[in-house]
CSV table of C-alpha atoms in Angstrom, one decimal:
chain,number,residue,atom,x,y,z
A,994,MET,CA,8.2,4.6,3.6
A,995,TYR,CA,9.2,2.7,0.8
A,996,GLY,CA,11.5,5.0,-0.9
A,997,GLY,CA,12.3,2.9,-3.8
A,998,GLY,CA,15.9,2.4,-3.1
A,999,TYR,CA,16.6,1.7,-6.8
A,1000,ILE,CA,15.7,4.0,-9.5
A,1001,GLN,CA,15.4,2.5,-12.9
A,1002,GLU,CA,17.8,4.2,-15.3
A,1003,GLU,CA,16.6,5.1,-18.7
A,1004,LYS,CA,18.9,5.0,-21.7
A,1005,GLN,CA,20.4,8.4,-22.4
A,1006,GLU,CA,18.9,9.8,-25.5
A,1007,ALA,CA,21.3,11.1,-28.0
A,1008,THR,CA,19.0,13.9,-28.8
A,1009,SER,CA,18.8,15.2,-25.2
A,1010,GLN,CA,18.4,18.9,-25.5
A,1011,ILE,CA,21.4,21.2,-25.1
A,1012,ASP,CA,21.0,23.5,-22.1
A,1013,ASP,CA,21.8,27.2,-22.1
A,1014,ALA,CA,25.4,27.4,-20.8
A,1015,GLN,CA,24.9,30.5,-18.7
A,1016,LYS,CA,21.7,29.4,-17.1
A,1017,LEU,CA,23.3,26.0,-16.4
A,1018,ALA,CA,26.2,27.7,-14.6
A,1019,GLU,CA,23.8,29.8,-12.5
A,1020,PHE,CA,21.8,26.7,-11.7
A,1021,GLU,CA,24.8,24.8,-10.6
A,1022,ALA,CA,26.1,27.7,-8.6
A,1023,ARG,CA,22.8,27.8,-6.7
A,1024,ILE,CA,23.0,24.2,-5.8
A,1025,ASP,CA,26.7,24.6,-4.8
A,1026,ARG,CA,25.6,27.4,-2.4
A,1027,GLY,CA,23.2,24.8,-0.8
A,1028,GLU,CA,20.1,26.6,-2.1
A,1029,LYS,CA,17.0,24.7,-3.2
A,1030,ILE,CA,15.5,24.7,-6.7
A,1031,GLU,CA,11.8,25.6,-6.8
A,1032,PRO,CA,9.2,24.5,-9.4
A,1033,HIS,CA,9.2,27.6,-11.6
A,1034,ASP,CA,13.0,27.9,-11.7
A,1035,TRP,CA,14.9,27.2,-14.9
A,1036,MET,CA,16.4,23.7,-14.7
A,1037,PRO,CA,18.3,21.4,-17.1
A,1038,ALA,CA,16.0,19.1,-19.1
A,1039,ASP,CA,17.9,16.1,-17.7
A,1040,TYR,CA,17.4,17.3,-14.1
A,1041,ARG,CA,13.7,17.6,-14.6
A,1042,LYS,CA,13.5,14.2,-16.3
A,1043,GLN,CA,15.5,12.3,-13.7
A,1044,LEU,CA,13.6,13.9,-10.8
A,1045,ILE,CA,10.2,13.1,-12.3
A,1046,ARG,CA,11.3,9.4,-12.8
A,1047,MET,CA,12.7,9.2,-9.3
A,1048,ILE,CA,9.8,10.9,-7.4
A,1049,GLU,CA,7.2,9.0,-9.5
A,1050,GLN,CA,8.9,5.6,-8.8
A,1051,HIS,CA,9.0,6.5,-5.1
A,1052,ALA,CA,5.3,7.4,-5.2
A,1053,HIS,CA,4.4,4.1,-7.0
A,1054,SER,CA,6.4,2.2,-4.4
A,1055,GLU,CA,4.3,3.7,-1.6
A,1056,VAL,CA,1.1,2.6,-3.4
A,1057,ILE,CA,2.2,-0.9,-4.3
A,1058,GLY,CA,4.0,-1.2,-0.9
A,1059,ALA,CA,0.7,-0.9,0.9
A,1060,LEU,CA,-0.6,-4.1,-0.8
A,1061,PRO,CA,1.5,-6.8,0.9
A,1062,GLU,CA,0.9,-5.2,4.2
A,1063,GLY,CA,-2.7,-4.4,3.6
A,1064,THR,CA,-3.2,-8.1,3.0
A,1065,TRP,CA,-2.6,-8.7,6.7
A,1066,ILE,CA,-4.9,-6.0,8.2
A,1067,THR,CA,-7.7,-8.5,8.5
A,1068,ARG,CA,-5.5,-11.2,10.0
A,1069,ALA,CA,-3.2,-9.1,12.3
A,1070,PRO,CA,-2.6,-10.8,15.6
A,1071,GLY,CA,-4.5,-8.7,18.1
A,1072,PHE,CA,-6.2,-5.3,18.1
A,1073,ARG,CA,-3.2,-3.1,18.8
A,1074,ARG,CA,-1.2,-4.6,15.9
A,1075,LYS,CA,-4.2,-4.2,13.7
A,1076,LEU,CA,-4.7,-0.5,14.6
A,1077,ALA,CA,-1.0,0.2,14.1
A,1078,LEU,CA,-1.0,-1.6,10.7
A,1079,ILE,CA,-4.1,0.3,9.5
A,1080,ALA,CA,-2.5,3.6,10.5
A,1081,LYS,CA,0.8,2.6,8.8
A,1082,VAL,CA,-1.0,1.6,5.5
A,1083,GLN,CA,-2.9,4.9,5.5
A,1084,ASP,CA,0.4,6.8,6.0
A,1085,GLU,CA,1.9,5.0,3.0
A,1086,ILE,CA,-1.0,6.1,0.8
A,1087,GLY,CA,-0.6,9.6,2.2
A,1088,HIS,CA,3.1,9.5,1.3
A,1089,ALA,CA,2.2,8.5,-2.3
A,1090,HIS,CA,-0.1,11.5,-2.5
A,1091,LEU,CA,2.7,13.9,-1.2
A,1092,LEU,CA,5.1,12.4,-3.7
A,1093,TYR,CA,2.8,12.5,-6.7
A,1094,SER,CA,2.2,16.1,-5.9
A,1095,ALA,CA,5.9,16.9,-5.8
A,1096,ALA,CA,6.4,15.1,-9.1
A,1097,GLU,CA,3.4,17.0,-10.6
A,1098,THR,CA,5.1,20.4,-10.0
A,1099,LEU,CA,7.7,19.2,-12.6
A,1100,GLY,CA,5.0,19.0,-15.2
A,1101,LYS,CA,3.7,15.3,-15.4
A,1102,SER,CA,0.1,14.9,-14.3
A,1103,ARG,CA,-1.0,12.4,-11.7
A,1104,GLU,CA,-3.2,10.7,-14.3
A,1105,GLN,CA,-0.2,10.1,-16.6
A,1106,MET,CA,1.9,8.7,-13.7
A,1107,ILE,CA,-0.8,6.3,-12.6
A,1108,ASN,CA,-1.3,5.2,-16.2
A,1109,ASP,CA,2.4,4.5,-16.5
A,1110,LEU,CA,2.2,2.4,-13.3
A,1111,LEU,CA,-0.8,0.4,-14.6
A,1112,THR,CA,0.8,-0.4,-17.9
A,1113,GLY,CA,4.1,-1.4,-16.3
A,1114,LYS,CA,6.0,1.4,-18.1
A,1115,SER,CA,7.1,2.9,-14.8
A,1116,LYS,CA,8.7,0.9,-12.1
A,1117,TYR,CA,8.3,0.6,-8.3
A,1118,SER,CA,10.5,-0.8,-5.6
A,1119,ASN,CA,11.4,-4.4,-6.5
A,1120,VAL,CA,10.8,-5.8,-3.0
A,1121,PHE,CA,7.0,-5.5,-3.4
A,1122,ASN,CA,7.0,-8.1,-6.1
A,1123,TYR,CA,7.5,-10.7,-3.3
A,1124,PRO,CA,4.6,-12.2,-1.3
A,1125,ALA,CA,3.9,-11.6,2.4
A,1126,LYS,CA,3.2,-15.3,3.3
A,1127,THR,CA,2.9,-15.0,7.1
A,1128,TRP,CA,2.6,-12.3,9.8
A,1129,ALA,CA,6.4,-12.6,10.2
A,1130,ASP,CA,6.8,-11.3,6.6
A,1131,VAL,CA,4.8,-8.2,7.5
A,1132,THR,CA,7.1,-7.8,10.5
A,1133,VAL,CA,10.3,-8.1,8.4
A,1134,ILE,CA,8.8,-5.6,5.9
A,1135,GLY,CA,7.8,-3.2,8.7
A,1136,PHE,CA,11.2,-3.3,10.3
A,1137,LEU,CA,13.8,-3.9,7.7
A,1138,ILE,CA,12.3,-2.6,4.4
A,1139,ASP,CA,11.2,0.5,6.2
A,1140,ALA,CA,14.6,0.9,7.7
A,1141,GLY,CA,16.2,0.6,4.3
A,1142,ALA,CA,13.8,3.2,2.9
A,1143,ILE,CA,14.6,5.6,5.8
A,1144,VAL,CA,18.3,5.4,5.0
A,1145,ASN,CA,17.4,6.4,1.4
A,1146,GLN,CA,14.8,9.0,2.3
A,1147,VAL,CA,16.9,10.8,4.9
A,1148,ALA,CA,19.7,11.1,2.3
A,1149,ASN,CA,17.2,12.3,-0.4
A,1150,SER,CA,15.6,14.9,1.9
A,1151,LYS,CA,18.9,16.8,1.7
A,1152,GLY,CA,18.7,16.9,-2.1
A,1153,SER,CA,18.2,20.0,-4.2
A,1154,TYR,CA,14.6,20.0,-5.3
A,1155,GLY,CA,12.4,22.0,-2.8
A,1156,PRO,CA,9.0,20.2,-3.2
A,1157,TYR,CA,10.7,16.7,-2.9
A,1158,CYS,CA,12.6,17.8,0.2
A,1159,ARG,CA,9.4,19.2,1.8
A,1160,ALA,CA,7.5,16.0,1.1
A,1161,LEU,CA,10.3,13.8,2.5
A,1162,GLU,CA,10.6,15.8,5.7
A,1163,ARG,CA,7.0,15.0,6.5
A,1164,ILE,CA,7.4,11.4,5.3
A,1165,CYS,CA,10.5,10.8,7.5
A,1166,TYR,CA,8.6,12.1,10.5
A,1167,GLU,CA,5.8,9.5,10.0
A,1168,GLU,CA,8.3,6.7,9.1
A,1169,SER,CA,9.8,6.9,12.6
A,1170,PHE,CA,6.6,5.4,13.9
A,1171,HIS,CA,6.7,2.7,11.2
A,1172,LEU,CA,10.2,1.7,12.0
A,1173,LYS,CA,9.5,1.6,15.7
A,1174,GLN,CA,6.3,-0.5,15.5
A,1175,GLY,CA,8.2,-2.9,13.1
A,1176,HIS,CA,11.1,-3.2,15.5
A,1177,ASP,CA,8.6,-3.9,18.3
A,1178,ALA,CA,6.8,-6.6,16.4
A,1179,PHE,CA,10.2,-8.1,15.3
A,1180,ILE,CA,11.5,-8.3,18.9
A,1181,THR,CA,8.2,-9.8,20.0
A,1182,LEU,CA,8.5,-12.7,17.6
A,1183,ALA,CA,12.2,-13.2,18.0
A,1184,THR,CA,12.0,-13.4,21.8
A,1185,GLY,CA,8.6,-15.2,21.9
A,1186,THR,CA,7.7,-18.9,21.7
A,1187,LYS,CA,9.8,-21.3,19.5
A,1188,ALA,CA,7.1,-21.3,16.9
A,1189,GLN,CA,7.2,-17.4,16.7
A,1190,HIS,CA,11.0,-17.4,16.6
A,1191,ASP,CA,11.1,-20.0,13.8
A,1192,MET,CA,8.4,-18.2,11.8
A,1193,LEU,CA,10.4,-14.9,12.0
A,1194,GLN,CA,13.7,-16.7,11.0
A,1195,ASP,CA,12.0,-18.3,8.1
A,1196,ALA,CA,10.6,-15.0,6.9
A,1197,LEU,CA,14.0,-13.3,7.2
A,1198,ASN,CA,15.6,-16.1,5.3
A,1199,ARG,CA,13.2,-15.6,2.4
A,1200,TRP,CA,13.5,-11.7,2.6
A,1201,TRP,CA,17.2,-11.4,2.9
A,1202,LYS,CA,17.9,-11.5,-0.9
A,1203,PRO,CA,15.2,-8.8,-1.6
A,1204,ILE,CA,16.6,-6.7,1.3
A,1205,MET,CA,20.1,-6.9,-0.2
A,1206,HIS,CA,18.6,-5.9,-3.6
A,1207,PHE,CA,16.7,-3.0,-2.0
A,1208,HIS,CA,19.3,-0.2,-2.6
A,1209,GLY,CA,20.0,-1.4,-6.2
A,1210,PRO,CA,23.0,-2.9,-7.9
A,1211,PRO,CA,26.4,-1.3,-7.5
A,1212,ASP,CA,26.5,2.0,-9.5
A,1213,LYS,CA,28.4,2.2,-12.6
A,1214,ILE,CA,30.5,5.3,-12.0
A,1215,SER,CA,29.5,7.0,-15.2
A,1216,GLU,CA,29.6,10.7,-16.1
A,1217,HIS,CA,25.8,10.6,-15.8
A,1218,THR,CA,25.9,9.4,-12.2
A,1219,ALA,CA,28.5,12.0,-11.3
A,1220,LYS,CA,26.3,14.7,-12.8
A,1221,LEU,CA,23.2,13.6,-10.8
A,1222,MET,CA,25.3,13.6,-7.7
A,1223,ARG,CA,26.6,17.1,-8.5
A,1224,TRP,CA,23.0,18.3,-9.0
A,1225,LYS,CA,22.0,16.7,-5.7
A,1226,VAL,CA,19.4,14.4,-7.3
A,1227,LYS,CA,21.3,11.3,-6.2
A,1228,MET,CA,22.7,11.8,-2.8
A,1229,ALA,CA,24.8,8.7,-2.3
A,1230,THR,CA,25.7,5.6,-4.3
A,1231,ASN,CA,23.6,2.5,-3.9
A,1232,ASP,CA,26.6,0.7,-2.3
A,1233,ASP,CA,27.0,3.5,0.3
A,1234,MET,CA,23.4,3.3,1.2
A,1235,ARG,CA,23.4,-0.4,1.5
A,1236,ASN,CA,26.5,-0.2,3.7
A,1237,GLN,CA,24.9,2.3,6.0
A,1238,PHE,CA,21.9,0.1,6.3
A,1239,LEU,CA,23.9,-2.9,7.2
A,1240,ASP,CA,26.0,-0.9,9.7
A,1241,MET,CA,22.8,0.1,11.5
A,1242,TYR,CA,20.6,-3.0,11.3
A,1243,VAL,CA,22.8,-6.1,11.2
A,1244,PRO,CA,23.6,-5.7,15.0
A,1245,LYS,CA,19.9,-5.2,15.7
A,1246,ILE,CA,19.0,-8.5,14.0
A,1247,LEU,CA,21.8,-10.5,15.6
A,1248,GLU,CA,21.4,-9.2,19.2
A,1249,ILE,CA,18.0,-10.9,19.6
A,1250,GLY,CA,19.1,-14.3,18.4
A,1251,ILE,CA,18.1,-14.2,14.7
A,1252,THR,CA,20.7,-15.3,12.2
A,1253,ILE,CA,21.3,-13.9,8.7
A,1254,PRO,CA,21.4,-16.5,5.9
A,1255,ASP,CA,24.7,-15.4,4.4
A,1256,PRO,CA,27.9,-17.0,5.8
A,1257,ASN,CA,30.0,-14.5,4.0
A,1258,LEU,CA,28.4,-11.4,5.5
A,1259,LYS,CA,30.9,-9.6,7.6
A,1260,LYS,CA,32.3,-6.1,8.0
A,1261,ASN,CA,35.8,-5.5,6.9
A,1262,GLU,CA,37.0,-3.3,9.7
A,1263,ALA,CA,39.9,-2.0,7.7
A,1264,THR,CA,37.8,-0.5,4.9
A,1265,GLY,CA,34.6,0.0,6.9
A,1266,GLN,CA,32.7,-1.9,4.1
A,1267,TRP,CA,30.5,-4.9,4.5
A,1268,GLU,CA,31.3,-8.0,2.5
A,1269,PHE,CA,28.7,-10.4,1.4
A,1270,SER,CA,27.8,-13.2,-1.1
A,1271,ASP,CA,26.6,-12.1,-4.5
A,1272,PRO,CA,22.8,-11.4,-3.9
A,1273,ASP,CA,21.9,-12.7,-7.4
A,1274,TRP,CA,21.6,-9.6,-9.5
A,1275,ASP,CA,20.2,-11.7,-12.3
A,1276,GLU,CA,17.2,-12.5,-10.2
A,1277,PHE,CA,16.9,-8.8,-9.4
A,1278,LYS,CA,16.8,-7.9,-13.1
A,1279,ARG,CA,14.4,-10.7,-13.9
A,1280,VAL,CA,12.0,-9.5,-11.2
A,1281,ILE,CA,12.2,-5.8,-11.9
A,1282,ASN,CA,11.4,-6.6,-15.6
A,1283,GLY,CA,8.2,-8.3,-14.7
A,1284,ASP,CA,8.9,-11.9,-13.9
A,1285,GLY,CA,8.7,-11.8,-10.1
A,1286,PRO,CA,6.4,-13.9,-7.9
A,1287,CYS,CA,3.8,-11.1,-7.5
A,1288,ASN,CA,4.3,-8.5,-10.3
A,1289,ALA,CA,1.2,-9.4,-12.3
A,1290,GLU,CA,-1.0,-9.7,-9.1
A,1291,ARG,CA,0.1,-6.3,-7.8
A,1292,LEU,CA,-0.8,-4.5,-11.1
A,1293,ALA,CA,-4.0,-6.5,-11.5
A,1294,VAL,CA,-5.1,-5.4,-8.1
A,1295,ARG,CA,-4.3,-1.7,-8.8
A,1296,GLN,CA,-6.2,-2.0,-12.2
A,1297,TYR,CA,-9.2,-3.5,-10.5
A,1298,VAL,CA,-9.3,-0.8,-7.9
A,1299,GLU,CA,-8.9,2.0,-10.4
A,1300,GLU,CA,-11.6,0.6,-12.6
A,1301,HIS,CA,-14.1,0.2,-9.8
A,1302,GLY,CA,-13.5,3.7,-8.5
A,1303,LYS,CA,-13.8,5.3,-12.0
A,1304,TRP,CA,-17.5,5.9,-11.9
A,1305,VAL,CA,-17.2,8.0,-8.7
A,1306,ARG,CA,-14.4,10.1,-10.1
A,1307,THR,CA,-16.1,10.7,-13.4
A,1308,ALA,CA,-19.5,11.4,-11.8
A,1309,MET,CA,-17.9,14.2,-9.7
A,1310,MET,CA,-15.7,15.6,-12.5
A,1311,ASN,CA,-16.5,19.1,-13.7
A,1312,PRO,CA,-15.8,19.0,-17.5
A,1313,ASN,CA,-15.3,22.8,-17.5
A,1314,GLN,CA,-12.3,22.7,-15.1
A,1315,LYS,CA,-8.8,23.0,-16.5
A,1316,VAL,CA,-6.0,21.1,-14.9
A,1317,VAL,CA,-3.4,23.4,-13.4
A,1318,ILE,CA,0.0,22.2,-12.3
A,1319,PRO,CA,0.2,22.3,-8.5
A,1320,PHE,CA,1.8,25.5,-7.3
A,1321,ALA,CA,4.4,24.2,-4.8
B,178,MET,CA,-9.5,-9.5,-21.8
B,179,SER,CA,-6.1,-11.1,-21.1
B,180,LYS,CA,-5.1,-13.8,-18.6
B,181,ILE,CA,-3.2,-12.6,-15.6
B,182,PRO,CA,0.2,-14.4,-15.8
B,183,LEU,CA,0.3,-15.3,-12.0
B,184,ASN,CA,3.6,-16.8,-11.0
B,185,THR,CA,2.3,-17.7,-7.5
B,186,PRO,CA,-1.2,-18.3,-6.2
B,187,VAL,CA,-2.9,-15.2,-4.7
B,188,LEU,CA,-2.6,-15.4,-0.9
B,189,ASP,CA,-4.9,-12.6,0.2
B,190,PRO,CA,-8.4,-13.9,0.8
B,191,ARG,CA,-10.0,-10.6,0.0
B,192,ILE,CA,-8.2,-10.4,-3.4
B,193,LYS,CA,-9.1,-14.1,-4.1
B,194,ARG,CA,-12.8,-13.2,-3.9
B,195,VAL,CA,-12.7,-10.5,-6.6
B,196,ASP,CA,-12.6,-11.1,-10.4
B,197,LEU,CA,-9.3,-9.6,-11.2
B,198,GLU,CA,-9.4,-11.0,-14.7
B,199,SER,CA,-12.4,-8.8,-15.5
B,200,THR,CA,-10.3,-5.6,-15.5
B,201,TYR,CA,-6.8,-6.8,-16.2
B,202,GLY,CA,-5.0,-4.9,-18.9
B,203,THR,CA,-7.9,-2.6,-19.8
B,204,THR,CA,-7.8,0.2,-17.3
B,205,ALA,CA,-6.7,3.7,-18.1
B,206,ILE,CA,-7.2,7.0,-16.2
B,207,GLY,CA,-8.7,9.8,-18.3
B,208,GLU,CA,-7.3,13.3,-18.5
B,209,ASN,CA,-8.5,15.4,-15.5
B,210,GLU,CA,-10.1,12.3,-14.0
B,211,HIS,CA,-8.2,13.0,-10.7
B,212,TRP,CA,-9.6,16.5,-10.7
B,213,ILE,CA,-8.0,19.9,-10.3
B,214,SER,CA,-5.4,20.8,-7.6
B,215,TRP,CA,-6.0,22.9,-4.4
B,216,GLU,CA,-3.3,24.4,-2.2
B,217,VAL,CA,-3.7,23.6,1.5
B,218,PHE,CA,-2.9,25.9,4.4
B,219,HIS,CA,-2.7,24.4,7.9
B,220,GLN,CA,-3.1,26.2,11.3
B,221,LYS,CA,-1.5,24.3,14.2
B,222,LYS,CA,-3.2,26.2,17.0
B,223,ARG,CA,-5.4,29.2,17.5
B,224,GLY,CA,-3.2,32.3,17.3
B,225,ASP,CA,-0.8,30.8,14.7
B,226,GLN,CA,-0.5,31.7,11.1
B,227,HIS,CA,-2.0,29.4,8.5
B,228,VAL,CA,1.0,27.8,6.7
B,229,HIS,CA,1.1,26.2,3.3
B,230,VAL,CA,1.6,22.5,3.6
B,231,GLY,CA,0.9,21.0,0.2
B,232,ILE,CA,-1.9,20.2,-2.2
B,233,VAL,CA,-4.9,17.9,-2.7
B,234,HIS,CA,-6.9,17.0,-5.8
B,235,ALA,CA,-10.7,17.5,-5.6
B,236,PRO,CA,-13.6,18.5,-7.9
B,237,ASP,CA,-14.9,21.2,-5.5
B,238,ALA,CA,-13.9,23.1,-2.3
B,239,GLN,CA,-16.0,21.0,0.0
B,240,LEU,CA,-14.3,17.8,-1.0
B,241,ALA,CA,-10.9,19.5,-1.1
B,242,LEU,CA,-11.4,20.4,2.6
B,243,LEU,CA,-12.3,16.8,3.4
B,244,PHE,CA,-9.2,15.4,1.6
B,245,ALA,CA,-7.1,18.1,3.2
B,246,LYS,CA,-8.4,16.9,6.6
B,247,GLU,CA,-7.4,13.3,5.8
B,248,GLN,CA,-4.0,14.2,4.4
B,249,PHE,CA,-2.8,17.1,6.5
B,250,GLY,CA,-5.0,17.1,9.6
B,251,ARG,CA,-4.5,13.4,10.4
B,252,ARG,CA,-1.1,13.2,12.1
B,253,LEU,CA,-0.2,16.6,13.3
B,254,ALA,CA,-1.9,19.1,15.7
B,255,CYS,CA,-4.5,21.1,13.7
B,256,VAL,CA,-7.4,23.5,14.5
B,257,ASN,CA,-8.2,24.8,11.0
B,258,LEU,CA,-7.4,24.3,7.3
B,259,TRP,CA,-7.9,26.5,4.3
B,260,VAL,CA,-7.9,25.4,0.7
B,261,THR,CA,-7.7,27.5,-2.5
B,262,LYS,CA,-7.5,26.5,-6.1
B,263,SER,CA,-3.9,26.3,-7.4
B,264,SER,CA,-5.0,28.4,-10.3
B,265,ASP,CA,-6.0,31.3,-7.9
B,266,ILE,CA,-2.5,31.7,-6.5
B,267,PHE,CA,-0.5,34.6,-8.0
B,268,SER,CA,3.2,35.1,-7.3
B,269,PHE,CA,6.4,36.8,-8.3
B,270,SER,CA,8.9,34.9,-10.4
B,271,TYR,CA,12.1,33.7,-8.8
B,272,ASP,CA,13.8,35.4,-11.7
B,273,ASP,CA,13.0,38.7,-10.0
B,274,GLU,CA,14.3,37.5,-6.6
B,275,ASP,CA,16.7,40.5,-6.5
B,276,ILE,CA,13.8,43.0,-6.1
B,277,PHE,CA,13.7,41.9,-2.5
B,278,ASP,CA,17.4,42.4,-1.8
B,279,ASN,CA,17.0,45.9,-0.3
B,280,ALA,CA,14.7,44.5,2.4
B,281,THR,CA,17.8,43.5,4.3
B,282,ALA,CA,20.3,45.9,2.7
B,283,PRO,CA,22.9,47.5,5.1
B,284,GLU,CA,22.0,51.0,3.9
B,285,LYS,CA,18.5,50.5,5.2
B,286,GLN,CA,19.9,50.4,8.8
B,287,TYR,CA,18.0,53.6,9.5
B,288,ARG,CA,14.8,51.6,9.9
B,289,GLU,CA,16.2,49.0,12.2
B,290,ALA,CA,16.4,49.3,16.0
B,291,ALA,CA,20.1,48.3,15.7
B,292,GLY,CA,20.7,51.3,13.4
B,293,PHE,CA,20.4,53.7,16.4
B,294,LYS,CA,23.2,53.9,19.0
B,295,VAL,CA,21.6,55.7,22.0
B,296,MET,CA,24.0,54.4,24.7
B,297,GLU,CA,27.0,56.1,23.1
B,298,LYS,CA,25.2,59.4,23.3
B,299,ILE,CA,23.9,58.9,26.8
B,300,ASN,CA,27.4,57.9,28.0
B,301,ARG,CA,29.0,60.9,26.3
B,302,TYR,CA,26.4,63.1,28.1
B,303,LYS,CA,27.0,61.5,31.5
B,304,LYS,CA,30.8,61.9,31.1
B,305,SER,CA,30.5,65.6,30.2
B,306,LYS,CA,28.3,66.1,33.3
B,307,GLN,CA,30.9,64.5,35.6
B,308,LYS,CA,33.6,66.7,34.3
B,309,ALA,CA,31.5,69.8,34.8
């Protein structure tokens, strides 16, 4: 679900390897023809590197994204909501699994990826560094964060790397339920008692900034970005995805009497672009670099769980087995 | 053991109960600790082919089947699953993709139904009969 809208860029290394010109031309021609790249194909080092980073961050976002929602399983209001939330959280962990597998076909092991998550080396979607204080927070996450993720994931499912597209196709199918149950819960609170309505409004007010951050800061139009778009690794700019999200979901928020805490938010009909107040990109950078409300807690919980499951994993391990990269 | 730099109090009652400090900053997953990978094949209904749907990690076939059931038999119709070690799959290389070109080559029309135009011959025969 939580296709991390924002993919942390790594500084371009000056020593990045020079790719064989003829192979590169064939590779680009294949992508231009709309064909997919498969795991054992030749690919530019930069393509591989960027895809691993992107798919891995997406997988981590699924794992960490299950934490704020999982918090509310024991306190969900009613049996039906509890069942739906359990199913959704299980789906998210399943998505992480699909995504780790897709990233593994590019040559990085699942163990390495999880270690990079645990040490904070590798990022996940920034929104999960904020707390889910009330049931209304879970509702806002289930509706609007999932909605933002779907915009991102539908775009990426038309990308060029076969295993990632296959994983996303299945993920998008399951997401449709997540979005619908989130919308249902959102409408229930918005149109319920005054206390319910106020709780939802309060949650949306707190979540609006992270939601505006979700697709990442405006892209610098660099040669690097242009190359990733040509290779169909990045399918749309961050601003385009945010704009598409606002187009689809602002009306759905307003139509049931919830307001959006930004007086400057409006669509410029002439350009088709939404205009809004600066969503505080400094805060975004601060939080993504570790100083958010929940960063430390999220990683501490993952570390605790990994540590306490370790004895089971090692007891069942067969030391004679050699790790093999998944086939497809 | 380092102190967790919490910016806000922990809100989840389940998480409050555990001693997060005891493992903070010390955990690392060992190589191969998540086990080897298995390819999973999924059959939607009796009579269908088994189709490759993805992979699971497991130490043995029995557990691989159990994880495959959770991961791939949870949300979609399913009557059966197969698993096989990733290392037991053999395949052609995409570099040799062109060896399959002649499967659909136009000069191989002689082994397609469309490669035989019987109606032309029948009509020619009928016409010649009418004239006679």
